[in-house]
Coordinates of C-alpha atoms in Angstrom, one line a residue:
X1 CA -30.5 -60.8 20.6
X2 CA -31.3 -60.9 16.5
X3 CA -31.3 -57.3 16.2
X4 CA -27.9 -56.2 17.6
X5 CA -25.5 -59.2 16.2
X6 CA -23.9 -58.6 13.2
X7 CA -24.7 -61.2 10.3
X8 CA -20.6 -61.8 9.9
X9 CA -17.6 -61.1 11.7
X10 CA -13.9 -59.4 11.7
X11 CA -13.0 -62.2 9.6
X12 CA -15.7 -61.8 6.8
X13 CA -16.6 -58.5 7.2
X14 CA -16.4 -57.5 3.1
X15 CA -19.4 -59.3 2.5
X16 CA -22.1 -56.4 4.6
X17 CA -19.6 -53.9 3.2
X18 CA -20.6 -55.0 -0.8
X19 CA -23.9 -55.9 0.3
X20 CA -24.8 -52.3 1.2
X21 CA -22.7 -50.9 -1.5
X22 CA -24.4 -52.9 -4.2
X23 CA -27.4 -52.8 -3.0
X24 CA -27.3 -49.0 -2.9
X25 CA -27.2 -48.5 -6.6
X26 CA -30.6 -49.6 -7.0
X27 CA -29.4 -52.1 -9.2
X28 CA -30.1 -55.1 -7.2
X29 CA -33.3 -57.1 -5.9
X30 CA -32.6 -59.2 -3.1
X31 CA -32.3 -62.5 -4.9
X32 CA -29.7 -60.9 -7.3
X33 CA -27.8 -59.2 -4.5
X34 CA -27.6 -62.9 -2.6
X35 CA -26.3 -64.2 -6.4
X36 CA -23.9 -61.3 -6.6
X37 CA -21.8 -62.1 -3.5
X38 CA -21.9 -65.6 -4.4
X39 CA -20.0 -64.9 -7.8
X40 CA -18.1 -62.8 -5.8
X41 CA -16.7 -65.4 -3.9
X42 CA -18.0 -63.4 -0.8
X43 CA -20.5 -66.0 0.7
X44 CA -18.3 -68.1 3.2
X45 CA -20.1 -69.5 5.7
X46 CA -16.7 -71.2 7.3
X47 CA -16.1 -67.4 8.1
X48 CA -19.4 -66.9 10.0
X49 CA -19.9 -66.8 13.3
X50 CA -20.7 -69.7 15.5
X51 CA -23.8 -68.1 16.5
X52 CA -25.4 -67.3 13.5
X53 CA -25.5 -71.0 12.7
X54 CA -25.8 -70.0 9.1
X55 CA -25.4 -72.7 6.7
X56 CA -27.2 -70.0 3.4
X57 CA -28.1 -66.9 2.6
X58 CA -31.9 -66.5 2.0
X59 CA -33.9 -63.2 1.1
X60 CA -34.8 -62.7 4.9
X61 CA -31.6 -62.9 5.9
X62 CA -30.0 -60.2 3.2
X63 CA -33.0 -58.2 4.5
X64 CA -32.0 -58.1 7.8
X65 CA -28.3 -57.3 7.1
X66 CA -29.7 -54.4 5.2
X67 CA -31.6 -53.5 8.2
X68 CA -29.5 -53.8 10.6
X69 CA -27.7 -50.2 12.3
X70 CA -24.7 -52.4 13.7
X71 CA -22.9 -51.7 10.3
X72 CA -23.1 -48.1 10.8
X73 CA -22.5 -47.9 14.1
X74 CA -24.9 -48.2 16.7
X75 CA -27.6 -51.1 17.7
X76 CA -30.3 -51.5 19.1
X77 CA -31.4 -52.9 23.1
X78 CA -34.9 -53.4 24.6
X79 CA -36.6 -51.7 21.3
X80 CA -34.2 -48.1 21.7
X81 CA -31.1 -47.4 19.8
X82 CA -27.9 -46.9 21.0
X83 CA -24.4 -45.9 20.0
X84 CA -21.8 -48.6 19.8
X85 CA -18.2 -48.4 20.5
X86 CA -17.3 -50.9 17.8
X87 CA -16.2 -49.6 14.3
X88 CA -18.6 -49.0 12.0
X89 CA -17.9 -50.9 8.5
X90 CA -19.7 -48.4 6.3
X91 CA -21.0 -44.9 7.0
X92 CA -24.5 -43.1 7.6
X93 CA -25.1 -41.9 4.6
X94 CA -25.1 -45.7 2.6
X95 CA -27.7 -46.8 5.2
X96 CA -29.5 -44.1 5.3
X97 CA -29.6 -44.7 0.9
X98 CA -30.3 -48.5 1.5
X99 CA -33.1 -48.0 3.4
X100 CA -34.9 -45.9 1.3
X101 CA -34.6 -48.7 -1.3
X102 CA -35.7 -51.2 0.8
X103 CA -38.6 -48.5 1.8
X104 CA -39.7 -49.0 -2.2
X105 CA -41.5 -51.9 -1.6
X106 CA -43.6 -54.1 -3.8
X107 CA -45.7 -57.2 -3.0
X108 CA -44.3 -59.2 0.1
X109 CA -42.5 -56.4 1.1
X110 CA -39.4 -57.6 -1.3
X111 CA -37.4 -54.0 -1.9
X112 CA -37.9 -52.9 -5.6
X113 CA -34.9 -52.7 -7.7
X114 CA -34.5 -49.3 -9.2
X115 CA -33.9 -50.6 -12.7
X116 CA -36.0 -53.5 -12.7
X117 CA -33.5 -56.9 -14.7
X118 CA -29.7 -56.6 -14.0
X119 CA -29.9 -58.3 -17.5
X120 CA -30.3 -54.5 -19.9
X121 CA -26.7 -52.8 -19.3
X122 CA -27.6 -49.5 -21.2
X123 CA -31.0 -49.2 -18.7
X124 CA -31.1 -46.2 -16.7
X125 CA -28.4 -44.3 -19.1
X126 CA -30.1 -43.2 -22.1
X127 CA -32.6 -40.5 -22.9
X128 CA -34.2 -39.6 -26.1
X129 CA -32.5 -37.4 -28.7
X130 CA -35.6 -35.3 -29.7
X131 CA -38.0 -35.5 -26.9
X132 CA -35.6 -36.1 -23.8
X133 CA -37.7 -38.6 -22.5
X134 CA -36.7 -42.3 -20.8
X135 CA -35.2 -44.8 -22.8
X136 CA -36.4 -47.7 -21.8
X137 CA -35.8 -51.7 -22.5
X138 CA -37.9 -54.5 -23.5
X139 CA -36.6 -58.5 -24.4
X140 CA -38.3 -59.7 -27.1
X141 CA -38.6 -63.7 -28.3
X142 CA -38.6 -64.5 -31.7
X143 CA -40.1 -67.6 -33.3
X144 CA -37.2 -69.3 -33.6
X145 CA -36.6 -69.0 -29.4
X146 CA -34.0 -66.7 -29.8
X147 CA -34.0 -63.6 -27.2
X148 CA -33.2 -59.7 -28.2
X149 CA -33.4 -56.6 -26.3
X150 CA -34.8 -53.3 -27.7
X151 CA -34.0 -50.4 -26.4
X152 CA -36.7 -47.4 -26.9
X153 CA -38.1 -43.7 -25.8
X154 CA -41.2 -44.1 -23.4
X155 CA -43.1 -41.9 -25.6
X156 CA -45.4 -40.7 -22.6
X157 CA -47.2 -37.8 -23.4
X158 CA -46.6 -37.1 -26.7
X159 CA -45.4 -37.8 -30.0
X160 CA -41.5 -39.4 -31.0
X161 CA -40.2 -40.3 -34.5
X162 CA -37.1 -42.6 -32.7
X163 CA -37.1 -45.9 -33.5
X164 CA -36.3 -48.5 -31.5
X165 CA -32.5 -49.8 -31.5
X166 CA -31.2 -53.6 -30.7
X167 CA -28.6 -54.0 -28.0
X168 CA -26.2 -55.5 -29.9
X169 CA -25.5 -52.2 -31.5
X170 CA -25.7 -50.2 -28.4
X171 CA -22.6 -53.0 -27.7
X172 CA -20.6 -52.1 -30.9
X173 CA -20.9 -48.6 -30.1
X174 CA -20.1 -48.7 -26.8
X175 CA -17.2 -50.7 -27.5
X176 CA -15.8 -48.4 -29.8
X177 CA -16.1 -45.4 -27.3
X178 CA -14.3 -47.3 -24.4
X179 CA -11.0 -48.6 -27.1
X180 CA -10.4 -44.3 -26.9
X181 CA -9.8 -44.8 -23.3
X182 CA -7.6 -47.1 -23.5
X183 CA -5.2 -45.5 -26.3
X184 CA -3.1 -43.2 -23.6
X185 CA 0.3 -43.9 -24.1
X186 CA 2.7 -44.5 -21.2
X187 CA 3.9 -40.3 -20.8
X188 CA 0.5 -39.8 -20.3
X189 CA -0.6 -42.2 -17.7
X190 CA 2.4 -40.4 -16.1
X191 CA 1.3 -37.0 -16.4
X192 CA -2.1 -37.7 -15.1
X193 CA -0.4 -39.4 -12.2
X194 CA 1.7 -36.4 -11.5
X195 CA -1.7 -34.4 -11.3
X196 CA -2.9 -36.7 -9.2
X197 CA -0.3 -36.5 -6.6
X198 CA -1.4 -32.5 -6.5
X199 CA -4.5 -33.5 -5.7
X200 CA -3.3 -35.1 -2.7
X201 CA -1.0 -32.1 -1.6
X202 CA -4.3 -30.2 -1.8
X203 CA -6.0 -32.5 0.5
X204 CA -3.5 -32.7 3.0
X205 CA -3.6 -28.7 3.1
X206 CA -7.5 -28.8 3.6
X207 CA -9.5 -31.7 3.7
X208 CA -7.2 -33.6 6.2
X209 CA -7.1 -30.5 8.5
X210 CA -11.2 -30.2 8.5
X211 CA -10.8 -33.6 9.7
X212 CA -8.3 -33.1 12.8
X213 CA -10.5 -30.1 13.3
X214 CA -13.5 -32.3 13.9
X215 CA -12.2 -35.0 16.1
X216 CA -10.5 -32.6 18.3
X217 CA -14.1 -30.8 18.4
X218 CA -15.1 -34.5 19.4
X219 CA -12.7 -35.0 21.9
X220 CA -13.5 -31.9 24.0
X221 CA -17.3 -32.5 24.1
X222 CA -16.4 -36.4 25.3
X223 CA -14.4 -34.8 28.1
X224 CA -17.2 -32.6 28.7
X225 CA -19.3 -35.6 29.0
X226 CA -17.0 -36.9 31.9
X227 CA -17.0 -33.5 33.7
X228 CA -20.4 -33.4 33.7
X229 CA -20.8 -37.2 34.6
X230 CA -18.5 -36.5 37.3
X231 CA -20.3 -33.8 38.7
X232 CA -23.5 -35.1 38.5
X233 CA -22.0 -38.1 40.7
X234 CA -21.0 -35.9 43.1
X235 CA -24.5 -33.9 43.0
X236 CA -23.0 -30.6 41.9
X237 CA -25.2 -30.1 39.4
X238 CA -29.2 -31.0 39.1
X239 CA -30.6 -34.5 37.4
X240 CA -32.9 -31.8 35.3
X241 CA -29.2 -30.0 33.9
X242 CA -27.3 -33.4 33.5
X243 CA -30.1 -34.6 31.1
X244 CA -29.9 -31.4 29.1
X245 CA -26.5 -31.1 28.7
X246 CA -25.7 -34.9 28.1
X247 CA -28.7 -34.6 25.3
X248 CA -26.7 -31.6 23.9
X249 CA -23.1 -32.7 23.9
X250 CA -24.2 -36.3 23.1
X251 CA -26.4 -35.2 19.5
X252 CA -23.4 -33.1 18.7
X253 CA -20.9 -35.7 19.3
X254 CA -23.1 -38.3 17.2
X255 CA -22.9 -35.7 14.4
X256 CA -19.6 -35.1 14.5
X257 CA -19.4 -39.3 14.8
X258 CA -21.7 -38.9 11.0
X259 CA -19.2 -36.2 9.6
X260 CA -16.1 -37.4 10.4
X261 CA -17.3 -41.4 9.2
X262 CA -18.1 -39.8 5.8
X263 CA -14.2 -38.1 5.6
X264 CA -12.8 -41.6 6.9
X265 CA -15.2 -42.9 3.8
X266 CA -14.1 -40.5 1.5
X267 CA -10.5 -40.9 2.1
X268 CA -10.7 -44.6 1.3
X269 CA -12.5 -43.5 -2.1
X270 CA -10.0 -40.9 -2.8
X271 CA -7.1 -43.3 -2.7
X272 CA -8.5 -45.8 -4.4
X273 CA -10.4 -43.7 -7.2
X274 CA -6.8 -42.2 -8.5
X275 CA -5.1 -45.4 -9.5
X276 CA -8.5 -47.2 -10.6
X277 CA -9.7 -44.0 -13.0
X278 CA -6.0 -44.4 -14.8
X279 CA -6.4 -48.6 -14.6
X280 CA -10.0 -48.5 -15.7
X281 CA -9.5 -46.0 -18.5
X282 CA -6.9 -48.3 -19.9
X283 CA -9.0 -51.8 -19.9
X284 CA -12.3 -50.5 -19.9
X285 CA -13.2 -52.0 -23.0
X286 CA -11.7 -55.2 -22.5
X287 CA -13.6 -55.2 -19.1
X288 CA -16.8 -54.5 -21.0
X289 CA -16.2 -57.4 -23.5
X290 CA -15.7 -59.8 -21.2
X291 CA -18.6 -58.5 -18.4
X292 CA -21.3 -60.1 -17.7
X293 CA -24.8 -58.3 -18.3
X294 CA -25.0 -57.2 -14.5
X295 CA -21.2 -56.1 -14.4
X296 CA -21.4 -54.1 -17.4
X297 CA -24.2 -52.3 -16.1
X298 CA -22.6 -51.6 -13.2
X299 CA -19.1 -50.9 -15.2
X300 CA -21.4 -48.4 -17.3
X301 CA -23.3 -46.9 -14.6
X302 CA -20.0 -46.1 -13.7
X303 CA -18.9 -44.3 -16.7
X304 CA -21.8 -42.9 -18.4
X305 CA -24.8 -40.3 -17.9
X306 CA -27.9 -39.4 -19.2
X307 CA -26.5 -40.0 -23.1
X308 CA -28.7 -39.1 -25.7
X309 CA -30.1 -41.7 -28.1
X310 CA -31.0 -40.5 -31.8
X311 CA -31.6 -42.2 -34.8
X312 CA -30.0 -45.2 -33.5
X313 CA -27.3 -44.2 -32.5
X314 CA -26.1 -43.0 -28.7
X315 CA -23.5 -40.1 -27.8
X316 CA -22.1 -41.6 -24.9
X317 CA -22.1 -38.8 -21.9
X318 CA -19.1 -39.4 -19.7
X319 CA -18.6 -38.8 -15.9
X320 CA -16.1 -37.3 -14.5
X321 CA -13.0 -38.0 -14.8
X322 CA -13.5 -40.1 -18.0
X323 CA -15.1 -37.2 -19.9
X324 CA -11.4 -35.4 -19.7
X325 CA -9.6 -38.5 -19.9
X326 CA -11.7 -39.7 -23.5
X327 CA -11.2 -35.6 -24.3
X328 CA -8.2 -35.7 -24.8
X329 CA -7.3 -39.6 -25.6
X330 CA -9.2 -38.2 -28.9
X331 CA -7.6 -34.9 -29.6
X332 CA -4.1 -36.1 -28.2
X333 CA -3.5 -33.0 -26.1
X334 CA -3.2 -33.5 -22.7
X335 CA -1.9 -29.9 -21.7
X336 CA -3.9 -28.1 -19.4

């Protein structure tokens, strides 16, 4: 029933897909998830199935999606879970992560968000200059009505000299960083591309051939399973070593089933993440400027680290790649 029909079909399946990937940042309380997919154009209901009889998305229903092991792969019958021979839209691993958000409870069982308002961008990205505390964020209302958001060190434990800064710098500064991103000129974006198509050449050598590695690994313990099926059919073997060796072949199959989802995941990423690190280098800024507060947190959750907050001013830490690419956007030298 409920438990093992997936909220949307083939022909809406993006929405679980962004559901669990947006939800996994930590980013997103349930009401702001549901809003997210709405902006996104995502929420269809002409697409959903006829069984569903959904005509909204409410809290309980995002919860269940969430919940539900169908996306993953498997479902569940008569209270125990089995594996399913559809294809899984997203792998173990961002379940497994969602579900420890949604473990974080608060009152009514609604998940906690990990950083609370999707309204303070810089939240979750800045620590303290001198003590390396949390920076954290605060809106304050003046007199007048109008709103502003202070960003400050926690202060726990001890003593801090930092003052609090206002947003609206944070944005000025932030600006400023991303414009160096987007100053490569057109023999660059070339040369990066050229590195990038080594990448792949590496990955065809290794990570591609871990892969075929791993399904033909699969492949033999299913046939094993069918041996062993066979025989026990036939009563060549005992009930006693059927059991055993199904429970054996069956856990290593459903790891392999884990390893080889997280490679199909990854490959996805890796071809998308080479054209979209060159393309979001080059309109990062104009991405930020014309963001909304929860998309440029998640733009600079994307971009940023742990950056350091002193005197008023941040020195924005970079991920990786953007730390090379900003490297060398400011010093012009892109050999090596």
């Amino acid at each position: 029933g409920d438990k093992i029909v997936p909220v949307v079909d083939e022909l809406n399946k993006d929405l679980p897909i962004k559901m669990f990937e947006y939800y996994a940042t930590g980013l997103y309380s349930l009401d702001s998830l549901i809003q997210r997919v709405k902006d996104d154009g995502l929420l269809r209901f002409d697409l959903m199935p006829k069984h569903t009889r959904l005509t909204r998305m409410t809290k309980s229903t995002a919860h269940r999606t969430l919940r539900n092991p169908f996306y993953y792969g498997e479902f569940y019958w008569n209270d125990k879970l089995y594996k399913g021979t559809h294809m899984p839209l997203i792998g173990k691993d961002l379940w497994d992560k969602v579900q420890e958000l949604l473990n974080q409870t608060k009152e009514k069982n609604e998940p906690k968000p990990k950083y609370g308002t999707m309204e303070f961008a810089f939240k979750g990205l800045l620590i303290c200059g001198e003590c390396g505390r949390t920076v954290t964020a605060e809106k304050k209302i003046k007199k007048s009505g109008k709103e502003y958001v202070y960003y400050h060190c926690t202060k726990f434990g001890g003593h801090c000299s930092q003052k609090a800064v206002n947003e609206a710098l944070l944005d000025e500064h932030i600006v400023n960083s991303l414009d160096v991103l987007g100053t490569m000129q057109q023999d660059t974006v070339e040369y990066v591309a050229e590195g990038l198509k080594q990448s792949l050449y590496l990955k065809r050598a290794t990570v591609d051939r871990t892969r075929v590695k791993m399904e033909a690994e699969k492949a033999k313990l299913q046939n094993r399973l069918s041996v062993l099926y066979e025989d026990r059919l036939d009563r060549n073997i005992t009930e006693e070593f059927y059991n055993q060796k199904f429970a054996e072949y069956s856990t290593k199959i459903k790891d392999l089933d884990t390893q080889i989802s997280k490679y199909t995941h990854a490959d996805i990423d890796y071809y998308q993440f080479g054209v979209k690190t060159l393309e979001l280098a080059k309109r990062a800024a104009e991405l930020y400027k014309n963001a909304k507060p929860d998309e440029k947190s998640e733009l600079l959750h994307f971009l940023l680290s742990n950056s350091p907050l002193t005197d008023q001013t941040p020195q924005f830490t970079y991920r990786k790649p953007f730390d090379r690419v900003r490297q060398r956007a400011l010093s012009s030298d892109w050999s090596g």
